[in-house]
Coordinates of C-alpha atoms in Angstrom, one line a residue:
Chain A
M1 CA 47.9 -120.2 -42.7
K2 CA 50.5 -117.5 -43.0
D3 CA 49.8 -114.3 -41.2
D4 CA 49.6 -111.0 -43.1
N5 CA 53.0 -109.8 -42.1
R6 CA 54.7 -112.9 -43.4
L7 CA 52.9 -112.6 -46.7
I8 CA 53.8 -108.9 -46.9
T9 CA 57.5 -109.8 -46.4
E10 CA 57.3 -112.4 -49.1
C11 CA 55.7 -109.9 -51.5
R12 CA 58.5 -107.4 -50.8
E13 CA 60.9 -110.2 -51.7
G14 CA 59.3 -110.4 -55.1
H15 CA 56.9 -113.4 -54.5
T16 CA 53.8 -112.1 -56.3
A17 CA 51.9 -115.2 -55.4
A18 CA 52.0 -114.2 -51.7
F19 CA 50.1 -111.1 -52.7
G20 CA 47.6 -113.4 -54.4
E21 CA 47.0 -114.9 -51.0
L22 CA 46.3 -111.5 -49.5
V23 CA 43.9 -110.7 -52.3
A24 CA 42.1 -114.0 -51.7
R25 CA 42.0 -113.3 -48.0
Y26 CA 40.5 -109.8 -48.2
Q27 CA 38.7 -109.5 -51.5
D28 CA 35.2 -110.5 -50.2
R29 CA 35.3 -108.3 -47.2
L30 CA 36.6 -105.3 -49.1
F31 CA 34.2 -105.9 -52.0
N32 CA 31.2 -105.9 -49.7
T33 CA 32.2 -102.7 -48.1
V34 CA 33.0 -101.0 -51.4
L35 CA 29.7 -102.3 -52.8
R36 CA 27.8 -100.2 -50.3
L37 CA 29.9 -97.1 -51.1
V38 CA 29.6 -97.3 -54.9
D39 CA 26.4 -99.4 -55.0
N40 CA 27.3 -101.2 -58.2
A41 CA 28.9 -104.6 -58.4
E42 CA 30.9 -103.8 -61.5
D43 CA 32.3 -100.5 -60.1
A44 CA 32.9 -102.2 -56.8
R45 CA 34.9 -104.9 -58.5
D46 CA 37.0 -102.3 -60.4
V47 CA 37.6 -100.3 -57.2
V48 CA 38.7 -103.3 -55.3
Q49 CA 41.0 -104.4 -58.1
E50 CA 42.5 -101.0 -58.3
A51 CA 42.9 -100.8 -54.6
F52 CA 44.8 -104.0 -54.5
L53 CA 47.0 -102.8 -57.3
H54 CA 47.7 -99.6 -55.5
A55 CA 48.4 -101.5 -52.3
Y56 CA 50.9 -103.7 -54.1
Q57 CA 52.6 -100.7 -55.5
S58 CA 52.8 -99.0 -52.2
L59 CA 53.6 -102.1 -50.2
R60 CA 57.0 -100.7 -49.2
T61 CA 55.4 -97.8 -47.5
F62 CA 53.3 -100.0 -45.3
K63 CA 55.1 -99.8 -41.9
G64 CA 52.8 -102.2 -40.0
D65 CA 51.7 -99.4 -37.6
S66 CA 48.1 -100.4 -38.3
L67 CA 46.5 -103.7 -39.5
F68 CA 47.1 -104.5 -43.1
F69 CA 43.3 -104.5 -43.7
T70 CA 43.0 -101.0 -42.2
W71 CA 45.7 -99.8 -44.5
L72 CA 44.1 -101.6 -47.4
Y73 CA 40.7 -100.2 -46.5
R74 CA 42.0 -96.7 -46.6
I75 CA 43.4 -97.2 -50.1
A76 CA 40.1 -98.8 -51.2
F77 CA 38.0 -96.0 -49.6
N78 CA 40.0 -93.3 -51.4
T79 CA 39.8 -95.2 -54.6
A80 CA 36.0 -95.6 -54.2
I81 CA 35.6 -91.9 -53.4
S82 CA 37.6 -90.8 -56.4
S83 CA 35.7 -93.3 -58.5
R84 CA 32.4 -91.8 -57.4
R85 CA 33.6 -88.3 -58.0
K86 CA 34.7 -89.2 -61.4
K87 CA 31.5 -91.1 -62.4
R88 CA 29.1 -89.0 -60.4
I89 CA 27.2 -92.2 -59.8
V90 CA 23.6 -91.7 -59.3
L91 CA 22.7 -94.3 -56.7
S92 CA 19.9 -96.6 -57.8
I93 CA 17.4 -97.7 -55.3
N94 CA 17.9 -101.3 -56.1
P95 CA 17.2 -104.0 -53.6
T96 CA 19.8 -106.3 -55.1
G97 CA 22.6 -103.8 -55.2
D98 CA 23.4 -105.1 -58.7
D99 CA 22.0 -105.3 -62.1
G100 CA 19.0 -107.3 -61.2
K101 CA 21.1 -110.2 -59.9
A102 CA 20.0 -111.3 -56.5
I103 CA 22.6 -111.2 -53.7
D104 CA 23.0 -114.6 -52.2
P105 CA 23.6 -114.6 -48.5
L106 CA 26.7 -116.5 -47.5
D107 CA 24.6 -118.8 -45.4
P108 CA 21.8 -120.2 -47.6
A109 CA 20.0 -121.7 -44.6
E110 CA 18.8 -118.2 -43.7
T111 CA 16.4 -118.4 -46.7
N112 CA 14.7 -121.5 -45.5
R113 CA 12.0 -119.8 -43.4
P114 CA 8.9 -119.1 -45.5
G115 CA 8.5 -115.4 -46.2
H116 CA 12.0 -114.6 -44.9
A117 CA 13.4 -113.9 -48.3
L118 CA 10.7 -111.4 -49.1
E119 CA 11.0 -109.6 -45.8
M120 CA 14.8 -109.5 -46.2
A121 CA 14.5 -108.2 -49.7
E122 CA 12.1 -105.4 -48.6
E123 CA 14.3 -104.5 -45.7
E124 CA 17.4 -104.5 -47.8
R125 CA 15.6 -102.3 -50.4
Q126 CA 14.8 -99.8 -47.7
V127 CA 18.3 -99.8 -46.2
H128 CA 19.8 -99.3 -49.7
A129 CA 17.4 -96.5 -50.5
A130 CA 18.2 -94.8 -47.2
L131 CA 22.0 -95.3 -47.7
A132 CA 21.7 -93.9 -51.2
K133 CA 20.3 -90.7 -49.8
L134 CA 23.0 -90.1 -47.3
S135 CA 26.0 -88.0 -48.1
S136 CA 29.3 -89.8 -48.9
E137 CA 30.7 -88.8 -45.5
H138 CA 27.7 -90.2 -43.6
R139 CA 27.4 -93.3 -45.6
A140 CA 31.1 -94.1 -45.2
V141 CA 31.1 -93.9 -41.4
L142 CA 28.0 -96.0 -41.2
V143 CA 29.3 -98.7 -43.4
M144 CA 32.7 -98.7 -41.6
K145 CA 31.0 -98.9 -38.2
D146 CA 28.1 -101.2 -38.8
M147 CA 29.2 -103.4 -41.6
D148 CA 32.9 -103.6 -40.8
G149 CA 32.6 -103.2 -37.1
M150 CA 35.4 -100.7 -36.9
K151 CA 36.2 -98.6 -33.9
Y152 CA 36.1 -94.8 -34.0
E153 CA 39.8 -94.8 -33.8
D154 CA 40.2 -96.9 -37.0
I155 CA 37.6 -94.9 -38.9
A156 CA 39.4 -91.7 -37.9
E157 CA 42.7 -93.1 -39.1
I158 CA 41.2 -94.2 -42.4
L159 CA 39.5 -90.9 -43.1
G160 CA 42.3 -88.8 -41.6
V161 CA 40.1 -86.8 -39.3
P162 CA 39.9 -86.5 -35.5
I163 CA 37.9 -89.0 -33.4
G164 CA 35.6 -86.2 -32.3
T165 CA 34.7 -85.6 -36.0
I166 CA 33.9 -89.3 -36.4
R167 CA 31.7 -89.3 -33.3
S168 CA 29.6 -86.3 -34.4
R169 CA 29.5 -87.5 -38.0
L170 CA 28.2 -90.9 -36.9
H171 CA 25.7 -89.3 -34.6
R172 CA 24.3 -87.2 -37.4
A173 CA 24.4 -90.1 -39.9
R174 CA 22.5 -92.3 -37.5
L175 CA 19.8 -89.8 -36.9
E176 CA 19.5 -89.1 -40.6
M177 CA 19.4 -92.8 -41.4
R178 CA 16.6 -93.2 -38.8
D179 CA 14.5 -90.4 -40.3
L180 CA 15.1 -91.8 -43.8
L181 CA 14.1 -95.4 -42.8
Q182 CA 11.0 -94.1 -41.0
K183 CA 9.9 -92.2 -44.1
L184 CA 10.5 -95.2 -46.3
A185 CA 8.5 -97.4 -44.0
E186 CA 5.6 -94.9 -43.8
P187 CA 3.8 -95.7 -47.1
K188 CA 3.7 -99.4 -46.3
D189 CA 2.4 -98.8 -42.8
Q190 CA -0.3 -96.5 -44.1
A191 CA -1.4 -99.0 -46.8
Chain B
M1 CA 13.1 -83.4 -25.6
L2 CA 16.6 -84.7 -25.5
S3 CA 19.5 -82.3 -25.9
D4 CA 22.0 -82.7 -28.7
Q5 CA 24.7 -83.6 -26.2
V6 CA 22.5 -86.4 -24.8
L7 CA 21.7 -87.6 -28.3
Q8 CA 25.5 -87.8 -29.0
L9 CA 25.9 -89.9 -25.9
L10 CA 23.2 -92.2 -27.0
T11 CA 24.6 -92.8 -30.5
A12 CA 28.0 -93.4 -28.9
F13 CA 26.3 -95.9 -26.6
V14 CA 24.9 -97.7 -29.6
D15 CA 28.4 -97.7 -31.1
G16 CA 29.9 -99.2 -28.0
E17 CA 32.3 -96.3 -27.7
L18 CA 31.6 -94.9 -24.2
N19 CA 33.9 -95.0 -21.3
P20 CA 32.6 -96.7 -18.1
R21 CA 31.5 -93.5 -16.5
Q22 CA 29.6 -92.3 -19.6
R23 CA 28.0 -95.7 -19.9
E24 CA 26.8 -95.5 -16.3
E25 CA 25.3 -92.1 -17.1
V26 CA 23.5 -93.4 -20.2
L27 CA 22.1 -96.4 -18.3
R28 CA 20.7 -94.1 -15.6
L29 CA 19.1 -92.0 -18.4
L30 CA 17.6 -95.0 -20.1
N31 CA 16.0 -96.1 -16.8
K32 CA 14.4 -92.7 -16.5
S33 CA 13.5 -91.6 -20.1
S34 CA 11.2 -93.6 -22.4
E35 CA 12.2 -91.2 -25.2
A36 CA 15.9 -92.1 -24.8
R37 CA 14.9 -95.8 -24.7
E38 CA 12.9 -95.5 -27.9
L39 CA 15.7 -93.7 -29.7
V40 CA 18.3 -96.3 -28.6
R41 CA 16.0 -99.1 -29.7
Q42 CA 15.6 -97.5 -33.2
L43 CA 19.3 -96.8 -33.6
Q44 CA 20.2 -100.3 -32.6
E45 CA 17.6 -101.8 -34.9
N46 CA 18.9 -99.7 -37.9
A47 CA 22.5 -100.6 -37.1
N48 CA 21.5 -104.3 -37.1
K49 CA 19.8 -103.8 -40.5
L50 CA 23.1 -102.6 -41.9
K51 CA 25.0 -105.4 -40.2
Q52 CA 22.7 -108.0 -41.6
L53 CA 22.9 -106.8 -45.2
P54 CA 23.8 -109.9 -47.2
R55 CA 27.5 -110.4 -48.0
R56 CA 28.5 -111.6 -51.4
K57 CA 31.5 -113.4 -52.6
V58 CA 33.6 -111.9 -55.4
E59 CA 33.0 -114.1 -58.4
P60 CA 35.1 -114.8 -60.3
S61 CA 37.9 -114.3 -57.8
L62 CA 39.9 -111.2 -58.2
V63 CA 43.2 -112.9 -57.5
E64 CA 44.0 -113.6 -61.2
D65 CA 42.8 -110.2 -62.3
V66 CA 45.0 -108.4 -59.8
L67 CA 48.0 -110.5 -60.5
R68 CA 47.5 -110.0 -64.2
S69 CA 47.2 -106.3 -63.7
I70 CA 50.4 -106.3 -61.8
A71 CA 52.1 -108.3 -64.5
E72 CA 50.7 -106.2 -67.3
A73 CA 51.8 -103.0 -65.7
K74 CA 55.1 -104.7 -64.8
A75 CA 54.4 -103.3 -61.4
I76 CA 56.9 -103.8 -58.6
P77 CA 56.3 -102.7 -55.0
A78 CA 56.8 -99.0 -54.7
A79 CA 56.6 -98.4 -58.4
A80 CA 53.8 -96.1 -59.3
S81 CA 53.1 -96.7 -62.9
A82 CA 50.6 -99.5 -63.0
K83 CA 46.8 -99.3 -63.4
P84 CA 44.3 -102.0 -63.7
K85 CA 42.5 -102.5 -67.0
R86 CA 39.2 -101.0 -66.0
A87 CA 39.5 -98.7 -63.1
G88 CA 40.3 -95.2 -62.0
R89 CA 40.8 -92.2 -64.2
R90 CA 42.1 -94.0 -67.2
W91 CA 42.4 -90.7 -69.1
M92 CA 44.4 -89.0 -66.4
P93 CA 47.8 -90.4 -67.3
F94 CA 47.2 -89.7 -71.0
L95 CA 46.1 -86.2 -70.3
T96 CA 49.2 -85.6 -68.1
A97 CA 51.5 -87.1 -70.6
S98 CA 49.9 -85.1 -73.4
L99 CA 50.2 -81.9 -71.5
A100 CA 53.9 -82.6 -70.7
A101 CA 54.5 -83.6 -74.3
S102 CA 52.8 -80.4 -75.5
V103 CA 55.1 -78.3 -73.4
V104 CA 58.2 -80.2 -74.6
L105 CA 57.0 -79.9 -78.2
G106 CA 56.3 -76.2 -77.8
V107 CA 59.8 -75.6 -76.5
L108 CA 61.3 -77.7 -79.2
G109 CA 59.2 -76.1 -81.8
T110 CA 60.3 -72.7 -80.7
L111 CA 63.9 -73.7 -80.8
Y112 CA 63.4 -75.3 -84.2
Y113 CA 61.7 -72.2 -85.6
Q114 CA 64.5 -70.0 -84.2
S115 CA 67.2 -72.2 -85.7
I116 CA 65.4 -72.0 -89.1
S117 CA 65.0 -68.3 -88.8
D118 CA 68.6 -67.9 -88.0
D119 CA 69.6 -69.8 -91.2
K120 CA 67.2 -67.8 -93.3
G121 CA 69.2 -64.8 -92.4
D122 CA 67.6 -62.6 -89.9
V123 CA 69.7 -59.6 -90.6
N124 CA 69.1 -58.3 -87.2
S125 CA 70.4 -61.4 -85.6
P126 CA 74.0 -61.2 -84.7
I127 CA 74.5 -64.8 -85.8
A128 CA 73.0 -64.2 -89.2
K129 CA 75.0 -61.1 -89.6
G130 CA 78.2 -63.0 -89.0
K131 CA 77.2 -65.6 -91.5
I132 CA 76.4 -63.1 -94.3
E133 CA 79.5 -61.1 -93.6
K134 CA 81.7 -64.2 -93.8
K135 CA 80.5 -65.1 -97.3
P136 CA 82.7 -63.4 -99.9
E137 CA 80.5 -64.2 -102.9
A138 CA 77.5 -62.6 -101.3
K139 CA 77.2 -59.3 -103.2
V140 CA 74.5 -56.7 -103.2
L141 CA 73.1 -56.2 -106.7
P142 CA 73.6 -52.7 -108.0
E143 CA 70.0 -52.3 -109.2
K144 CA 68.7 -53.3 -105.8
K145 CA 70.8 -50.8 -104.0
S146 CA 68.0 -48.4 -103.6
E147 CA 65.9 -51.0 -101.8
T148 CA 65.7 -50.9 -98.1
K149 CA 66.6 -54.6 -97.8
P150 CA 69.7 -55.9 -99.5
T151 CA 69.2 -58.8 -101.9
L152 CA 71.8 -61.5 -102.2
E153 CA 73.3 -62.7 -105.5
T154 CA 73.4 -66.3 -104.4
P155 CA 70.1 -68.3 -104.7
P156 CA 68.1 -68.5 -101.5
K157 CA 69.5 -71.3 -99.5
K158 CA 67.1 -74.0 -98.2
A159 CA 66.7 -73.6 -94.5
T160 CA 68.5 -76.3 -92.6
P161 CA 68.0 -76.6 -88.9
N162 CA 70.7 -77.6 -86.5
P163 CA 71.0 -81.4 -87.2
L164 CA 71.1 -82.3 -83.6
L165 CA 67.9 -80.3 -82.9
A166 CA 66.3 -81.7 -86.0
N167 CA 67.0 -85.2 -84.9
L168 CA 65.6 -84.5 -81.5
I169 CA 62.4 -83.0 -82.9
E170 CA 62.0 -85.7 -85.4
G171 CA 62.4 -88.4 -82.8
T172 CA 60.0 -86.6 -80.5
F173 CA 57.3 -86.5 -83.2
R174 CA 58.0 -90.1 -84.3
D175 CA 57.9 -91.5 -80.8
F176 CA 55.1 -89.3 -79.5
G177 CA 52.4 -91.4 -78.2
A178 CA 54.4 -94.6 -78.6
P179 CA 54.3 -96.9 -75.6
I180 CA 57.3 -96.6 -73.3
P181 CA 59.1 -99.9 -73.5
V182 CA 59.3 -101.1 -70.0
D183 CA 60.3 -104.8 -70.2
R184 CA 61.1 -106.1 -66.8
P185 CA 61.2 -109.9 -66.6
F186 CA 58.5 -111.8 -64.8
L187 CA 60.0 -113.4 -61.7
A188 CA 58.7 -116.4 -59.8
Q189 CA 60.0 -118.8 -57.2
F190 CA 59.7 -122.4 -58.2
R191 CA 58.0 -123.2 -54.9
D192 CA 55.2 -121.0 -56.0
L193 CA 54.8 -123.0 -59.2
Q194 CA 54.3 -126.3 -57.4
K195 CA 50.5 -126.2 -57.8
D196 CA 48.3 -124.7 -60.4
G197 CA 47.9 -121.5 -58.6
A198 CA 48.2 -117.8 -59.4
A199 CA 51.9 -118.0 -60.1
S200 CA 51.5 -120.7 -62.7
G201 CA 48.7 -118.7 -64.3
Q202 CA 50.8 -115.7 -64.4
L203 CA 53.7 -117.7 -65.9
A204 CA 51.5 -119.1 -68.6
Y205 CA 50.3 -115.6 -69.3
E206 CA 53.8 -114.3 -69.6
L207 CA 54.8 -117.1 -71.9
D208 CA 51.9 -116.5 -74.2
R209 CA 53.0 -112.9 -74.8
S210 CA 55.7 -113.7 -77.2
K211 CA 56.9 -116.3 -79.7
A212 CA 60.4 -116.6 -78.3
V213 CA 61.2 -116.4 -74.6
Q214 CA 64.2 -116.7 -72.4
L215 CA 64.0 -118.3 -69.0
D216 CA 66.8 -117.4 -66.6
I217 CA 66.8 -120.1 -64.0
T218 CA 68.7 -120.2 -60.8
V219 CA 69.3 -123.7 -59.4
K220 CA 71.1 -125.2 -56.4
N221 CA 73.0 -127.8 -58.3
N222 CA 73.6 -127.6 -62.1
A223 CA 74.1 -131.3 -62.6
F224 CA 71.1 -132.4 -60.6
A225 CA 68.9 -129.7 -62.2
M226 CA 70.0 -130.8 -65.7
D227 CA 69.2 -134.4 -64.9
R228 CA 65.7 -133.3 -63.8
L229 CA 65.2 -131.2 -66.9
R230 CA 66.3 -134.0 -69.1
A231 CA 63.8 -136.4 -67.5
V232 CA 60.9 -134.0 -67.5
L233 CA 61.5 -133.1 -71.2
L234 CA 61.7 -136.7 -72.1
E235 CA 58.4 -137.4 -70.4
R236 CA 56.9 -134.9 -72.8
G237 CA 58.6 -136.4 -75.8
V238 CA 61.5 -133.9 -76.0
L239 CA 64.9 -135.5 -76.2
L240 CA 67.7 -133.3 -74.8
V241 CA 70.7 -133.6 -77.0
S242 CA 73.9 -132.6 -75.2
D243 CA 77.0 -130.9 -76.4
P244 CA 79.9 -133.1 -75.1
T245 CA 81.7 -130.2 -73.6
A246 CA 78.7 -129.1 -71.7
S247 CA 78.1 -132.6 -70.4
K248 CA 81.7 -132.9 -69.3
K249 CA 81.6 -129.6 -67.5
L250 CA 78.4 -130.6 -65.8
R251 CA 80.2 -133.5 -64.1
D252 CA 83.2 -131.4 -63.2
K253 CA 82.8 -130.2 -59.6
N254 CA 85.3 -127.4 -60.3
Q255 CA 82.9 -126.0 -62.9
A256 CA 80.0 -125.6 -60.6
K257 CA 79.4 -121.9 -61.5
V258 CA 79.3 -122.5 -65.3
E259 CA 76.2 -121.3 -67.0
Y260 CA 74.4 -123.6 -69.4
L261 CA 72.0 -123.0 -72.2
V262 CA 69.2 -125.2 -73.3
F263 CA 67.5 -124.3 -76.6
A264 CA 64.2 -125.8 -77.5
E265 CA 61.4 -125.2 -80.0
N266 CA 57.9 -126.2 -80.7
L267 CA 56.8 -126.1 -77.0
T268 CA 53.5 -124.6 -76.1
S269 CA 53.2 -122.1 -73.3
D270 CA 51.0 -124.6 -71.5
E271 CA 53.6 -127.4 -71.9
L272 CA 56.3 -125.0 -70.7
T273 CA 54.3 -124.0 -67.7
K274 CA 53.7 -127.6 -66.8
I275 CA 57.4 -128.4 -67.2
M276 CA 58.3 -125.6 -64.8
G277 CA 55.7 -126.9 -62.4
E278 CA 57.2 -130.4 -62.6
L279 CA 60.7 -129.1 -62.1
S280 CA 59.5 -127.5 -58.9
Q281 CA 58.4 -130.9 -57.4
T282 CA 60.3 -132.9 -54.9
V283 CA 62.2 -135.8 -56.5
V284 CA 62.6 -139.4 -55.4
V285 CA 66.2 -140.4 -56.0
G286 CA 68.4 -143.5 -55.3
Q287 CA 67.8 -147.2 -55.7
K288 CA 65.3 -149.4 -53.9
N289 CA 67.2 -149.6 -50.6
T290 CA 68.6 -146.1 -50.7
E291 CA 65.5 -144.4 -52.0
R292 CA 64.9 -140.9 -50.6
Q293 CA 63.2 -137.7 -51.4
E294 CA 65.2 -134.7 -52.5
P295 CA 63.9 -131.1 -52.7
S296 CA 63.8 -129.6 -56.2
P297 CA 67.1 -128.0 -57.1
Y298 CA 65.2 -125.3 -59.0
Q299 CA 65.0 -122.0 -57.2
K300 CA 63.7 -119.1 -59.3
V301 CA 62.9 -118.2 -62.8
A302 CA 62.8 -115.0 -64.7
V303 CA 60.9 -114.9 -68.0
S304 CA 61.7 -112.3 -70.7
K305 CA 61.4 -112.0 -74.4
L306 CA 64.3 -113.6 -76.3
A307 CA 66.5 -110.7 -77.3
G308 CA 68.0 -110.5 -80.8
D309 CA 71.6 -110.7 -79.5
D310 CA 70.8 -113.8 -77.5
R311 CA 69.3 -115.4 -80.6
Q312 CA 72.5 -114.6 -82.4
K313 CA 74.5 -116.2 -79.7
V314 CA 72.5 -119.4 -79.9
A315 CA 72.8 -119.3 -83.7
K316 CA 76.5 -119.1 -83.3
L317 CA 76.6 -122.0 -80.9
L318 CA 74.5 -124.0 -83.3
G319 CA 76.7 -123.0 -86.2
V320 CA 73.8 -121.5 -88.2
E321 CA 72.7 -118.1 -89.4
A322 CA 70.7 -116.1 -86.9
A323 CA 67.9 -115.6 -89.5
V324 CA 67.3 -119.3 -89.4
L325 CA 66.2 -119.1 -85.8
E326 CA 63.8 -116.2 -86.4
P327 CA 60.3 -117.3 -85.3
K328 CA 57.9 -117.5 -88.3
D329 CA 54.7 -115.9 -87.1
G330 CA 53.2 -119.3 -86.2
K331 CA 52.7 -120.3 -89.8
L332 CA 54.0 -123.5 -91.3
V333 CA 56.5 -122.9 -94.1
K334 CA 56.2 -126.5 -95.2
P335 CA 54.4 -129.5 -93.8
T336 CA 55.6 -130.7 -90.4
P337 CA 57.5 -134.0 -90.8
T338 CA 55.7 -136.9 -89.5
P339 CA 56.8 -137.3 -85.9
T340 CA 58.3 -140.5 -84.6
P341 CA 56.0 -142.3 -82.3
K342 CA 57.5 -141.3 -79.0
I343 CA 60.3 -138.7 -79.3
E344 CA 58.8 -135.9 -81.4
R345 CA 61.1 -133.1 -80.6
Q346 CA 64.6 -132.3 -79.6
A347 CA 66.2 -129.7 -77.4
V348 CA 69.9 -129.1 -77.1
L349 CA 72.2 -128.4 -74.1
L350 CA 74.9 -125.9 -75.0
P351 CA 77.8 -124.5 -73.0
A352 CA 77.3 -120.8 -72.5
N353 CA 81.0 -120.2 -73.1
P354 CA 82.2 -122.8 -75.5
S355 CA 85.9 -123.5 -75.5
A356 CA 85.8 -125.6 -78.8
G357 CA 83.8 -125.2 -82.0
V358 CA 80.4 -126.6 -82.8
S359 CA 80.3 -130.3 -81.9
N360 CA 78.8 -133.0 -84.2
E361 CA 75.9 -133.5 -81.8
V362 CA 75.0 -129.9 -82.0
R363 CA 75.4 -129.8 -85.8
Q364 CA 73.1 -132.8 -86.1
F365 CA 70.5 -131.1 -83.8
A366 CA 70.7 -127.9 -86.0
A367 CA 70.4 -129.9 -89.2
G368 CA 67.4 -131.9 -87.9
R369 CA 65.5 -128.9 -86.5
Q370 CA 61.8 -129.1 -87.2
L371 CA 60.0 -126.1 -88.5
P372 CA 58.1 -124.1 -86.0
R373 CA 54.5 -125.2 -85.4
P374 CA 51.7 -122.7 -85.0
G375 CA 51.2 -121.5 -81.5
T376 CA 54.4 -122.8 -80.1
L377 CA 57.4 -121.1 -78.5
Q378 CA 61.0 -120.9 -79.1
V379 CA 62.7 -121.2 -75.7
L380 CA 66.2 -120.4 -74.5
I381 CA 66.7 -121.6 -70.9
R382 CA 69.7 -120.3 -69.1
I383 CA 70.6 -122.4 -66.1
H384 CA 73.1 -121.3 -63.5
Q385 CA 73.9 -122.4 -60.0
E386 CA 73.4 -119.9 -57.3

């Protein structure tokens, strides 16, 4: 398998198919992240598609100082934010994160345990609901850190803010998320 | 009650972003404080919930959509004009363009108005004054002498703007809102067309966009490439008729850099895509004992719409009127002749720069051309050695 830099060089030489390989390589990862930022599969798809197109158009400006995915992520993140601003998306508390379509885990074996699917669906509903109540800033850092496993340094680079800001933003986001999840769990516990 | 500073340390601990000294400090705190332990437990649990959110696959894959967006927008790396079909602020470019156009129209309108006003004879304008004074027949009528404004004896002349300005304004109005023609050819490497991947899909898409296309193909060896094309066309029931001059030049090693034209009709975009795919394959050459594999001589292809002057050139080479080669909107003018069992169609190999007139072979090809079938393409392939 060709590495990213090789594919990028080929793209710059005019081989569009090489860019197709990069899209195939990162589309799922990017889509899952963006899905948590815009909370709608159709919008997420649009955002990812637009991000790839922007990336292709800006490929000459990619200097390789950071990983290609980090660079791509920054483009996608900015696209997602502008998409949300434009649409003023009201986040739905939807356990599936889509228009009623269930999200299939990549590993179907997880669903084999009896009751597991229900538990997961409920937990996911709560996480979604809590995420939906967070501000864009808090939601973004949580998604980048927990879903994408990024370091503070990478998050700071993507968002263009100092590492200290990321540290305090994540701190507040985690505490807020904890409070929200506790509140969402309360009615069930009381019942 | 934990202080905010301690809370920050604990969240950073959960994030795995502490230096060894800070980590030691937090571990000591966790040994002492149940409150700290409970908070860390909660934060880790919540982080895991996020980590465990189900991941989905993008279905259908975005590869084709992205490549199509790039092709549609004719995007090239570093260009900044392309947008995907459904994304972003789609109205933004239009708004920007409209505002820019409004400003231009405003300026032009002002100039236009001024030029008309000038011709109408603004007496205060020095230009108008000069014009009136220069006309000897322009006399002030005696009975109108008492009026404050002089009346001219000549009938009022229709206002005529500066023709250059009028053309500019007329063109601006006519072309306002019209799409900007940006027609860059689609480029592909043959090695990318070897399998039915994204490049093949994009090629088929590009071919579908028009009824007549031109393929500019770079090869490593003209003669070898032409042999391959001949064989691949024949497999699809297309006989390649050759102009004798072109054939002779192909075998002449001193004529390696000569460009050749192959003109074909009634090929579908799907067929043409497959032909390109087959041309990209490795070839087995030689006899039984000397059999060996040769890489494809085909290097890259650029696809563009067949331009009018190129069609005229082909018409001239075929010895027919250019109008005869105009594609007919995919409608049959008369019933298609019954095809022969195997060889249904013909293509013709032409020298790009003929030294002699139209050969008999080419004349026969032109006379025997079939009418265009619906949904098929007219193709001009330019082949040149790199």
